[in-house]
Short mmCIF file of C-alpha atoms in Angstrom, two decimals:
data_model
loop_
_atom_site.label_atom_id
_atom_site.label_comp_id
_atom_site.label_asym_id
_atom_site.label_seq_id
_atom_site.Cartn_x
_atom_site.Cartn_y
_atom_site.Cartn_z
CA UNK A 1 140.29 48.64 209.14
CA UNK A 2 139.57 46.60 206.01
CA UNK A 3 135.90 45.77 205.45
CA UNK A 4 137.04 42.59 204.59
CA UNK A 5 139.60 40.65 206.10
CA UNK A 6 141.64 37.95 205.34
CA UNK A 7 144.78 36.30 206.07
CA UNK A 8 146.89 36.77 202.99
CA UNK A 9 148.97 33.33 203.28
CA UNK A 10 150.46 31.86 202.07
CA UNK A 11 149.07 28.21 203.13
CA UNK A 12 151.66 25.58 201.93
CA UNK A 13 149.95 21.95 202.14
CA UNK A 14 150.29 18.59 201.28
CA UNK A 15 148.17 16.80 198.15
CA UNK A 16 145.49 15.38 199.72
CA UNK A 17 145.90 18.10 202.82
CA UNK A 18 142.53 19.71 204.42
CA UNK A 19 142.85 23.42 204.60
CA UNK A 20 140.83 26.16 205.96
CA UNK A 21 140.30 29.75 205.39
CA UNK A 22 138.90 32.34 207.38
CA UNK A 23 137.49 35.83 206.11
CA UNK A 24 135.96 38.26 208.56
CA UNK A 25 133.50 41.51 207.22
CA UNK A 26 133.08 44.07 209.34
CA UNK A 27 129.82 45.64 208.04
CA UNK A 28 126.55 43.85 209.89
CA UNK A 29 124.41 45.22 206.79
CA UNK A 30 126.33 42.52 204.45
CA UNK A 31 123.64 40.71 202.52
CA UNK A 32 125.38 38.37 200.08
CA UNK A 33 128.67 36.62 200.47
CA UNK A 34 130.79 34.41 198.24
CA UNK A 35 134.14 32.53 197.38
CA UNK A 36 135.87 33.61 194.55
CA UNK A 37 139.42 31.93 193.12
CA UNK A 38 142.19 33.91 190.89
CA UNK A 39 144.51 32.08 189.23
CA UNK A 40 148.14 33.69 188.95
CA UNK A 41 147.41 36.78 186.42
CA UNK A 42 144.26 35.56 185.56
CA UNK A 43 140.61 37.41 186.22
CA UNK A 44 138.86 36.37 189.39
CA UNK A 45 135.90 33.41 188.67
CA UNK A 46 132.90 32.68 191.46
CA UNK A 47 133.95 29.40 193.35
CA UNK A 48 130.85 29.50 195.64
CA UNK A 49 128.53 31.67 196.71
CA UNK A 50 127.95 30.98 200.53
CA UNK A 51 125.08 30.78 202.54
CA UNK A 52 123.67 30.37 206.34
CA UNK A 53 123.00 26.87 206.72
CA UNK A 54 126.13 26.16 204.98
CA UNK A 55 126.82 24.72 201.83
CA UNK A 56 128.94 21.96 199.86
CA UNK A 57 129.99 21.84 196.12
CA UNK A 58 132.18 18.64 195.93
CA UNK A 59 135.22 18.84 198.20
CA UNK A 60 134.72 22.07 198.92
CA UNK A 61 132.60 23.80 202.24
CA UNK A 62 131.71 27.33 202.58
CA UNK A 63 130.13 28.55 206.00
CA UNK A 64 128.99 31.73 207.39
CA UNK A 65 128.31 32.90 210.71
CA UNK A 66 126.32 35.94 211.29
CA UNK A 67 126.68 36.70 214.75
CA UNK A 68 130.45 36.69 214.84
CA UNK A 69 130.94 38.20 211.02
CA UNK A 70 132.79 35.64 209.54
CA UNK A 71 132.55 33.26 206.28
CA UNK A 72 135.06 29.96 205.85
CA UNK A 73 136.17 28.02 203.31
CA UNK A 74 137.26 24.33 203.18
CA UNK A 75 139.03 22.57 201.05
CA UNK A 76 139.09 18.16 201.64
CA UNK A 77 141.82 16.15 199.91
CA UNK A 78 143.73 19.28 198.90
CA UNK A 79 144.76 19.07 194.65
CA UNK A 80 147.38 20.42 192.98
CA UNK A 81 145.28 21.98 190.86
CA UNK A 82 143.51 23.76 193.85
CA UNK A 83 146.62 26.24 193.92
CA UNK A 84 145.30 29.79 193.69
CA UNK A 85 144.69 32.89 195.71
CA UNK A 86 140.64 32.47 196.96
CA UNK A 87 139.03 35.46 197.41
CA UNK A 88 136.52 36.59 200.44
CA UNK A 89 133.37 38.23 198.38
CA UNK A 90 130.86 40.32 200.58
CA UNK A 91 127.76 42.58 199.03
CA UNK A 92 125.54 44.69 201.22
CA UNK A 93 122.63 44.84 198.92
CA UNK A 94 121.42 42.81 196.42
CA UNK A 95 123.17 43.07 192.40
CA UNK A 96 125.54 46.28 194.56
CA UNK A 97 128.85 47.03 194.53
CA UNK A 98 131.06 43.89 195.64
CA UNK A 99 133.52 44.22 198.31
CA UNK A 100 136.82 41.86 198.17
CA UNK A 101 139.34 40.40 200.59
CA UNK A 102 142.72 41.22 199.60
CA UNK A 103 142.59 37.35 199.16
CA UNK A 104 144.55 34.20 200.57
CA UNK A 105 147.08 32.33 198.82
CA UNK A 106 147.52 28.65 198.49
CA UNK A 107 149.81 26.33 197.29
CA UNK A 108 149.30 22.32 197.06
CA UNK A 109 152.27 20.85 196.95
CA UNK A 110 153.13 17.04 195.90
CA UNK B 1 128.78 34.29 173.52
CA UNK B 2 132.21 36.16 174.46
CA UNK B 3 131.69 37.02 177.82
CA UNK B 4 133.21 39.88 178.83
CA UNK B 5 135.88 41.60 176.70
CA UNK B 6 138.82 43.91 177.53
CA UNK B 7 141.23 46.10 174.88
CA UNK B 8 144.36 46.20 175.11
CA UNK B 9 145.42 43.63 177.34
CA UNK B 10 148.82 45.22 178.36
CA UNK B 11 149.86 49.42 177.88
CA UNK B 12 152.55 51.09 178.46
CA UNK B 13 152.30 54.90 179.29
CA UNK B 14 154.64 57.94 179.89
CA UNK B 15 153.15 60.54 182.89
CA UNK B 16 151.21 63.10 181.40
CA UNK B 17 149.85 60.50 178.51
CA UNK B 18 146.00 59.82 177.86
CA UNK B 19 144.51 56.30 177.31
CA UNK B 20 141.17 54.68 177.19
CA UNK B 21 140.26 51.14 178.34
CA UNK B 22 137.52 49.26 176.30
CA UNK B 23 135.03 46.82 177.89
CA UNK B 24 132.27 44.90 176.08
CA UNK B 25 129.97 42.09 177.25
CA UNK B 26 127.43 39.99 175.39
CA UNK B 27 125.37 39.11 177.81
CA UNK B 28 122.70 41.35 178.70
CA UNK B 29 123.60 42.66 182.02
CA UNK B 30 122.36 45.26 183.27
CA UNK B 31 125.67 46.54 185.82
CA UNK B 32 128.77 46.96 185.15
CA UNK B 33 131.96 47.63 187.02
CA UNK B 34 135.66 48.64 186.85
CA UNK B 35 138.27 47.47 189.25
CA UNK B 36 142.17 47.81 189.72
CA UNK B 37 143.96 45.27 191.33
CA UNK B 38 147.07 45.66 193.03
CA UNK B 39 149.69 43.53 194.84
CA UNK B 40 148.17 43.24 198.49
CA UNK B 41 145.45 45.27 197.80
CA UNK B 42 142.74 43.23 196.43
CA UNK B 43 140.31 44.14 193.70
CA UNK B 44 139.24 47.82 194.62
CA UNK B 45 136.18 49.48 192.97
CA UNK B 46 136.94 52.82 190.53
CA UNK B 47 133.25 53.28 188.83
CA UNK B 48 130.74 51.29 188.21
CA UNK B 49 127.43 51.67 186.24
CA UNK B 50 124.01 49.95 187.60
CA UNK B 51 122.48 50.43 183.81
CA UNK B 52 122.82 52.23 180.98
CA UNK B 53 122.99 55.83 181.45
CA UNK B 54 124.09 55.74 184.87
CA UNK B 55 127.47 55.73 186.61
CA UNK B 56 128.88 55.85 189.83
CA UNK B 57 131.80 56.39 191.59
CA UNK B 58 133.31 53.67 193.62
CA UNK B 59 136.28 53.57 196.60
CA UNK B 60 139.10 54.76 194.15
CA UNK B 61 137.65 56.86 191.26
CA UNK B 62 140.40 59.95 191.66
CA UNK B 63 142.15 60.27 187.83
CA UNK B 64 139.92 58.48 186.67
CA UNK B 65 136.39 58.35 183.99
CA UNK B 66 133.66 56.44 183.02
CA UNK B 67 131.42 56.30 180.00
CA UNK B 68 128.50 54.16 179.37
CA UNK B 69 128.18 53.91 175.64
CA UNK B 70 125.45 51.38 175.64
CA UNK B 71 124.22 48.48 177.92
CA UNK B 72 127.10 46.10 176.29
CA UNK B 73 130.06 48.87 176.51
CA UNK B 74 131.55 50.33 179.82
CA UNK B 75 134.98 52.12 178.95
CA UNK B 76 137.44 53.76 181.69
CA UNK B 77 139.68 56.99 180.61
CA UNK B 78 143.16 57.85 182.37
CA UNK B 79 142.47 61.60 181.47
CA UNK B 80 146.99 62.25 182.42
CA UNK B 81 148.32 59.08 183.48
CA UNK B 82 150.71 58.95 186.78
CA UNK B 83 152.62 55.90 187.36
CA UNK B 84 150.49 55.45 191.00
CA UNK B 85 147.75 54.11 188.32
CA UNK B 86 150.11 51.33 187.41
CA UNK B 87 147.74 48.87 188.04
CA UNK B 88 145.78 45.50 186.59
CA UNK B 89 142.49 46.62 185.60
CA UNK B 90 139.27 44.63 185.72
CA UNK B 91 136.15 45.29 184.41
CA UNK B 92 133.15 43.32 185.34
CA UNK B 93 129.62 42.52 184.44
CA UNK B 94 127.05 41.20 187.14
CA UNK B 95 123.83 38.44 186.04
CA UNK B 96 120.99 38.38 188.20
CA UNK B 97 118.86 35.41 188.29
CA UNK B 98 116.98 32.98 190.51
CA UNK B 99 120.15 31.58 191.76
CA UNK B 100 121.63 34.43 193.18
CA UNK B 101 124.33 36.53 191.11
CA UNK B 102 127.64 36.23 189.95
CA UNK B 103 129.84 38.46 188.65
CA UNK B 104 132.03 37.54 185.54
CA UNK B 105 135.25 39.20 185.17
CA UNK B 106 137.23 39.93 181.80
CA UNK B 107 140.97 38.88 181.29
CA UNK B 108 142.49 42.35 182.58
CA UNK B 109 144.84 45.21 181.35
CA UNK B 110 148.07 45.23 182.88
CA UNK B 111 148.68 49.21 182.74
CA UNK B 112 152.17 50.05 183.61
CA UNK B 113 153.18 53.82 183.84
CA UNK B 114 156.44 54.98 183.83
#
């Protein structure tokens, strides 16, 4: 099993579409999670690092929930420009190695 | 302020053949990292190097090594290529600060081994 899981995709939505992703970690020792987004052939960049009471950057929500291992993503009023594969971060000590999702996939379409 | 740098950005190698991948950033940090991406895969760890002088090996470092020239240079070595190292490669630099971390990427090499 993968230490970190996600659902590959891809999601194919609507402009102005709400989406969700889901990324579950299997190691309880996981300090430090985060959001990253690849554009096609392009090096990963941080979206949003993610935190336990939840946080909100614009039109996007990140969540985490301890207990059941698992960190979400949200994405309001879905842009064409939001296409890209987002990528499930999780580090299990601090400035460590970084463990990624295989990522999930999304495309906006008009 | 460049960020972080890769050379070349694509290769093309015959089995057997030797190759080093440069990495420089300009920004101070202390750790540095190599990854290889592949299709389905994710980003998976090779080496990485928590500060100068010191490296270690991550989930895939088989045919693979590191050298730590300086705190701004982390290069990777394909020692004899084989085309299962066909890969994107990634190399990564990691700032610390009050705000948490983040981890800035360079641009790739797209390694293809034939």
């Amino acid at each position: 099993r993968k230490e970190v899981e996600q659902d590959p995709g891809p999601f194919n939505v609507p402009e102005g579409a709400t989406v969700a992703f889901n990324c579950t970690y299997s190691n309880s020792a996981s300090q430090s999670f985060f959001w990253y987004r690849q554009d096609c052939r392009k090096e990963p960049k941080l979206l949003m690092s993610v935190y336990s009471s939840g946080n909100e950057d614009g039109r996007f929500t990140a969540q985490l929930n301890r207990a059941s291992q698992y960190i979400s993503l949200l994405i309001r009023d879905s842009k064409l420009s939001d296409s890209a594969t987002y990528l499930c971060v999780v580090n299990r000590k601090k400035a460590g190695k970084l463990i990624f999702g295989q990522g999930t996939t999304l495309q906006v379409k008009p | 302020n460049a960020g972080v740098t890769q050379t070349p950005k694509f290769q093309v190698l015959k089995t057997g053949q030797s190759m080093t991948l440069q990495c420089a950033q300009d920004m101070n940090h202390n750790s540095m990292y190599w990854y290889r991406q592949d299709p389905g895969m994710g980003l998976r760890l090779i080496y990485y190097s928590a500060s100068e002088g010191t490296t270690d090996k991550g989930e895939v470092p088989n045919g693979y090594n590191v050298s730590r020239l300086n705190k701004r240079e982390f290069s990777l070595r394909l020692e004899s290529a084989a085309p299962s190292q066909t890969s994107v490669y990634f190399c990564a630099s990691i700032s610390t600060g009050t705000g948490g971390y983040e981890q800035y990427f360079g641009p790739g090499t797209r390694l293809t081994v034939t």
